[in-house]
mmCIF file of C-alpha atoms in Angstrom:
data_model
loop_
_atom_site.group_PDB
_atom_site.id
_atom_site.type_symbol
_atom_site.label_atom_id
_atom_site.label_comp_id
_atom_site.label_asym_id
_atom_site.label_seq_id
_atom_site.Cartn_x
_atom_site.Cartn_y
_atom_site.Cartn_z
ATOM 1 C CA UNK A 720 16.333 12.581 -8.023
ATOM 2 C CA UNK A 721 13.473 14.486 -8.416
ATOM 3 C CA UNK A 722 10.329 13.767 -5.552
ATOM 4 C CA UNK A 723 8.257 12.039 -8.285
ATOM 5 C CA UNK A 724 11.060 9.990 -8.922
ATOM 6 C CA UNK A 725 11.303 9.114 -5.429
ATOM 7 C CA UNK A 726 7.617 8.029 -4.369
ATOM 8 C CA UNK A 727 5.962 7.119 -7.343
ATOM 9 C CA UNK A 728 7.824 4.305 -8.863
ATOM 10 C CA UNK A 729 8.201 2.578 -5.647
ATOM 11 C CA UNK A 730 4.299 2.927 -4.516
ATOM 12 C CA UNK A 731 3.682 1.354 -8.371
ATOM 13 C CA UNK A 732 6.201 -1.335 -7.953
ATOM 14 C CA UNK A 733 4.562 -2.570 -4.847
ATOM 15 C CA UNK A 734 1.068 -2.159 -5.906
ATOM 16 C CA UNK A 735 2.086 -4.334 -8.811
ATOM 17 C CA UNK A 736 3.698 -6.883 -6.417
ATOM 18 C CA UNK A 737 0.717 -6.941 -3.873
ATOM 19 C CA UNK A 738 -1.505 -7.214 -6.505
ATOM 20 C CA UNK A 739 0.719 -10.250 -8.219
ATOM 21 C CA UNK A 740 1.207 -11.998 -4.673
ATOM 22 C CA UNK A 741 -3.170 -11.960 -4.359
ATOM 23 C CA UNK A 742 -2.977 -14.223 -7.658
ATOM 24 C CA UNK A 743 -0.458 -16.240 -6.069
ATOM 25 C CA UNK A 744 -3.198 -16.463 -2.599
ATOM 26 C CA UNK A 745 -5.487 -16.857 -4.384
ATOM 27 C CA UNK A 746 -4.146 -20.004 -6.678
ATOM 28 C CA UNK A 747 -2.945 -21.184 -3.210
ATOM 29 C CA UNK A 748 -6.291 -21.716 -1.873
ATOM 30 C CA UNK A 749 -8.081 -22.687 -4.860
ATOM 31 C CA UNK A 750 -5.234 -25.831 -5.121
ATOM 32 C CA UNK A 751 -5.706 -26.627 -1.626
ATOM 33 C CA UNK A 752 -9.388 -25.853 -1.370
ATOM 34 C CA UNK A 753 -9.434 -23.008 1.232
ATOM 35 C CA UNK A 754 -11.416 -20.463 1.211
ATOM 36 C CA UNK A 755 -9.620 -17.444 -0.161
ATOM 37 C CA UNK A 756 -11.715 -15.372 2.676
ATOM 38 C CA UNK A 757 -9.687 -17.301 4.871
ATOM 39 C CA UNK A 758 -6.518 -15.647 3.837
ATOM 40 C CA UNK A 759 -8.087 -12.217 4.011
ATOM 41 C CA UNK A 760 -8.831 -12.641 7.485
ATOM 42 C CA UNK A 761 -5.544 -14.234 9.188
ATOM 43 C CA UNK A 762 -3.586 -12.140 10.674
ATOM 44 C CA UNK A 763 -0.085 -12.541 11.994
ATOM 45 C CA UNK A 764 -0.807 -12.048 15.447
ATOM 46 C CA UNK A 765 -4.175 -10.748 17.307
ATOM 47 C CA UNK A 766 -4.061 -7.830 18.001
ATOM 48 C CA UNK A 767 -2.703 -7.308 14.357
ATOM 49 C CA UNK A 768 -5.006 -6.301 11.293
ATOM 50 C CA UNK A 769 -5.990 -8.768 8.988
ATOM 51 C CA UNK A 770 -4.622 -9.045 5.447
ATOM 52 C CA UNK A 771 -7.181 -7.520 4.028
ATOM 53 C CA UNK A 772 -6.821 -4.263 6.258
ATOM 54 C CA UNK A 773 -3.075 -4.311 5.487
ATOM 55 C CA UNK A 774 -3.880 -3.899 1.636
ATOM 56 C CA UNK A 775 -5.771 -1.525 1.520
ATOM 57 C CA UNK A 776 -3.777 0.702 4.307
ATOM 58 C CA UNK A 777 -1.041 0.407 2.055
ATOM 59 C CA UNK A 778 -2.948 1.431 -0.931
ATOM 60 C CA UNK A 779 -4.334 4.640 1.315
ATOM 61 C CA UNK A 780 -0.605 5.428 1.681
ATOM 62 C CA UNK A 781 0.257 5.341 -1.897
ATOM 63 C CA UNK A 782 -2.969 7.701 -2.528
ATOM 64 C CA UNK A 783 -2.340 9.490 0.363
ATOM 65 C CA UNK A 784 1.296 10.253 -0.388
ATOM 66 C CA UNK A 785 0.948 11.180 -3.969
ATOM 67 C CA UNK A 786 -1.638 13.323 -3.172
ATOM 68 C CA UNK A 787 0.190 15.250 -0.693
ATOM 69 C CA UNK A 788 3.298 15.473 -1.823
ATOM 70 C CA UNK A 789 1.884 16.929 -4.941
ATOM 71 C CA UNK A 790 -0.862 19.261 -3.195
ATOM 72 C CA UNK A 791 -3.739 17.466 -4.572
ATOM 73 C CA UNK A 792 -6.637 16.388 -3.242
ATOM 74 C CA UNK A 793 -6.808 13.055 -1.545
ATOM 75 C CA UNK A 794 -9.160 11.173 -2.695
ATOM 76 C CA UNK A 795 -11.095 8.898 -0.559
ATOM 77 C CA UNK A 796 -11.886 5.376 -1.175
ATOM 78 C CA UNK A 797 -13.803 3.454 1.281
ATOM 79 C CA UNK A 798 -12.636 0.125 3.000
ATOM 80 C CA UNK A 799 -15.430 -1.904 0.928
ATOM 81 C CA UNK A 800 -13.459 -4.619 -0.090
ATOM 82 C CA UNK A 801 -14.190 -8.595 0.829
ATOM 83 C CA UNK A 802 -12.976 -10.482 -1.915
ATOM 84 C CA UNK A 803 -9.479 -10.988 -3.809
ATOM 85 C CA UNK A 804 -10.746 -9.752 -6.681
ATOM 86 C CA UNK A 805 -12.165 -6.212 -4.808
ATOM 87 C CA UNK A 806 -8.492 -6.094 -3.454
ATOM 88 C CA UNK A 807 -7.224 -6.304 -6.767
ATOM 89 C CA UNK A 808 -9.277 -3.847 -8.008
ATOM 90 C CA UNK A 809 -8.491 -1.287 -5.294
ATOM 91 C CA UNK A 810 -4.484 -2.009 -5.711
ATOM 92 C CA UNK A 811 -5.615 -1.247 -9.309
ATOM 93 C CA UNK A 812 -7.669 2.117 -9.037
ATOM 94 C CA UNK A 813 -4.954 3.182 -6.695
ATOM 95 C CA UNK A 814 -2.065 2.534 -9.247
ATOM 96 C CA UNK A 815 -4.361 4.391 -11.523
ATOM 97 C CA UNK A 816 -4.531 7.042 -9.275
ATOM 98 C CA UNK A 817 -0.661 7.221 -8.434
ATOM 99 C CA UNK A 818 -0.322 7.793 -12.252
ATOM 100 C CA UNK A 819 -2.542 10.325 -12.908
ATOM 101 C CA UNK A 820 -0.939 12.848 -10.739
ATOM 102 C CA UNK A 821 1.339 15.193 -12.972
ATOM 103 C CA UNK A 822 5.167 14.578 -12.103
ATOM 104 C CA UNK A 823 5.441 18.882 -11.961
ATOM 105 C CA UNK A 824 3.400 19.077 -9.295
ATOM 106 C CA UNK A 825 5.850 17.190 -7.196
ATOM 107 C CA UNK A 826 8.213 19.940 -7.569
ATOM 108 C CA UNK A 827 9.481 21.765 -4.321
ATOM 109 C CA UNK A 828 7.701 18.739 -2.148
ATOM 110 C CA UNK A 829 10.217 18.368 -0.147
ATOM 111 C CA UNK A 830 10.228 22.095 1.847
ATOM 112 C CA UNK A 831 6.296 21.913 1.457
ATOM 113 C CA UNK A 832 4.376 21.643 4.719
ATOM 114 C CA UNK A 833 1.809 18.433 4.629
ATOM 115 C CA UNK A 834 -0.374 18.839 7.746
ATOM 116 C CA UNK A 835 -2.371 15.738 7.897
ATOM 117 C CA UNK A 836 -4.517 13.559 10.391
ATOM 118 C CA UNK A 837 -3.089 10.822 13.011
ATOM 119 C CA UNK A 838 -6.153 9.692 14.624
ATOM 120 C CA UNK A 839 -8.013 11.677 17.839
ATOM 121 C CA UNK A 840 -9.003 14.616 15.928
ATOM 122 C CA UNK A 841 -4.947 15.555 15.853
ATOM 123 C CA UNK A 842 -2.901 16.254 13.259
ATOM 124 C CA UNK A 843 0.798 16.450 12.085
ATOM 125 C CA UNK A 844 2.998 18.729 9.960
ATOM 126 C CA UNK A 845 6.133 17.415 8.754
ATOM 127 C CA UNK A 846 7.918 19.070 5.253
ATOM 128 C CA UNK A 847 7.521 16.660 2.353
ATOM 129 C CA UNK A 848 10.905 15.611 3.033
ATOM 130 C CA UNK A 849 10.248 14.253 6.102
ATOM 131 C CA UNK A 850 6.374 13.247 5.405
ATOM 132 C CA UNK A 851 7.911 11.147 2.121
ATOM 133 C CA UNK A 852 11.080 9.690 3.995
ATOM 134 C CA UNK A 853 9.770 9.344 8.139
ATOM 135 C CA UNK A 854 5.938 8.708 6.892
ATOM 136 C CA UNK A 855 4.490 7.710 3.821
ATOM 137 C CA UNK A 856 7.219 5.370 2.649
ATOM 138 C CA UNK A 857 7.780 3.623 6.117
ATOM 139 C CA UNK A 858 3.944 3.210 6.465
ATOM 140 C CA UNK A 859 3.624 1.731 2.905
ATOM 141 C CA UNK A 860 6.295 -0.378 2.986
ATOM 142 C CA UNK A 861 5.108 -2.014 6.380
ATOM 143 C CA UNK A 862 1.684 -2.556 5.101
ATOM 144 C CA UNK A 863 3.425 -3.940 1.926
ATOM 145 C CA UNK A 864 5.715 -6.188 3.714
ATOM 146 C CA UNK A 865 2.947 -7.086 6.535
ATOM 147 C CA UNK A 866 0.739 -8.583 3.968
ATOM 148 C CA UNK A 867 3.153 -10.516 2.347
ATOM 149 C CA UNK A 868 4.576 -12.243 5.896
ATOM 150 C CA UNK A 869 0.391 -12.919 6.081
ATOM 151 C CA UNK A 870 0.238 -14.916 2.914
ATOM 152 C CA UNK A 871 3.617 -16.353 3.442
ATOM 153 C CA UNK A 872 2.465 -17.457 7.071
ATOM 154 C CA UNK A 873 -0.446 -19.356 5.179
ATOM 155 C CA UNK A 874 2.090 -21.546 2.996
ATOM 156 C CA UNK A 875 1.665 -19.038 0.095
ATOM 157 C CA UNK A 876 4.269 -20.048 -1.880
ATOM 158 C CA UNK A 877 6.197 -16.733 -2.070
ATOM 159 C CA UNK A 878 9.726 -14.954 -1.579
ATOM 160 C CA UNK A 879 11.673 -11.959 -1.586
ATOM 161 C CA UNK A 880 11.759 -11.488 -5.594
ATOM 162 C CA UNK A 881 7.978 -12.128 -5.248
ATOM 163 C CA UNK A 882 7.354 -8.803 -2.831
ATOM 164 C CA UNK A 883 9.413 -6.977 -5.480
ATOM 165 C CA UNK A 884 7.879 -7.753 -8.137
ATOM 166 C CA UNK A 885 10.700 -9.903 -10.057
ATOM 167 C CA UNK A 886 8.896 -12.759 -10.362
#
């Protein structure tokens, strides 16, 4: 299984699904007349991020990690979103991104160097194997799974075949 094979399809699949589970939040509060900025805003605990935050951190790892992986650029997108509809948009242009990115540059990821930022003016290098597998995919997938125990906390009606995207 090639490194394409490996990140791509699963950052699409759960762009698709958080993007599908914001129609769901947002049917939610229109039926029960709350107001959808309500949802964006809860967060599970705290000192937690709000849903909104967790959306589009998971989109930055989906950008982030086909970029990488593939030696491109990363783009940047800014954190402007308020709305379910801004959010769906980002999840969007980020799928859109993902795509773009030409499967052969993927090849030989995996004994690449990534060097990349973790906050304090530090950075990390891991090989794409271990940036893919130990960082981008864990990252994603906890934003991914954070936002969808958010929703589901708010009596969004939504399950397991709903965060993959069977529904």
């Amino acid at each position: 299984m090639s490194f394409y094979e490996s990140a791509v399809p699963a950052y699409l699949q759960m762009l698709g699904s958080l993007s599908h589970l914001l129609d769901k939040a947002e049917a939610h509060a229109a039926a029960r007349k709350i107001e959808p900025a309500v949802l964006l805003g809860t967060r599970l605990f705290p000192d937690m991020l709000p849903l909104s935050k967790q959306i589009q951190i998971a989109c930055d790892h989906a950008v982030r990690g086909a970029a990488r992986l593939s030696g491109s650029e990363v783009p940047s997108f800014p954190d402007t979103e308020t709305t379910i509809a801004e959010l769906k948009q980002r999840l969007a242009k980020t799928g859109e991104f993902v795509k773009s990115v030409n499967q052969s540059l993927f090849d030989g990821a995996e004994g690449r160097d990534i060097t990349f930022p973790i906050g304090g003016g530090k950075t990390m290098t891991l090989n794409g194997q271990q940036y893919l597998t130990s960082f981008s995919l864990p990252n994603f997938y906890f934003h991914a799974t954070t936002a969808h125990a958010i929703l589901r906390m708010c009596g969004v009606e939504i399950g397991k075949r709903d965060f993959l995207g069977a529904n």
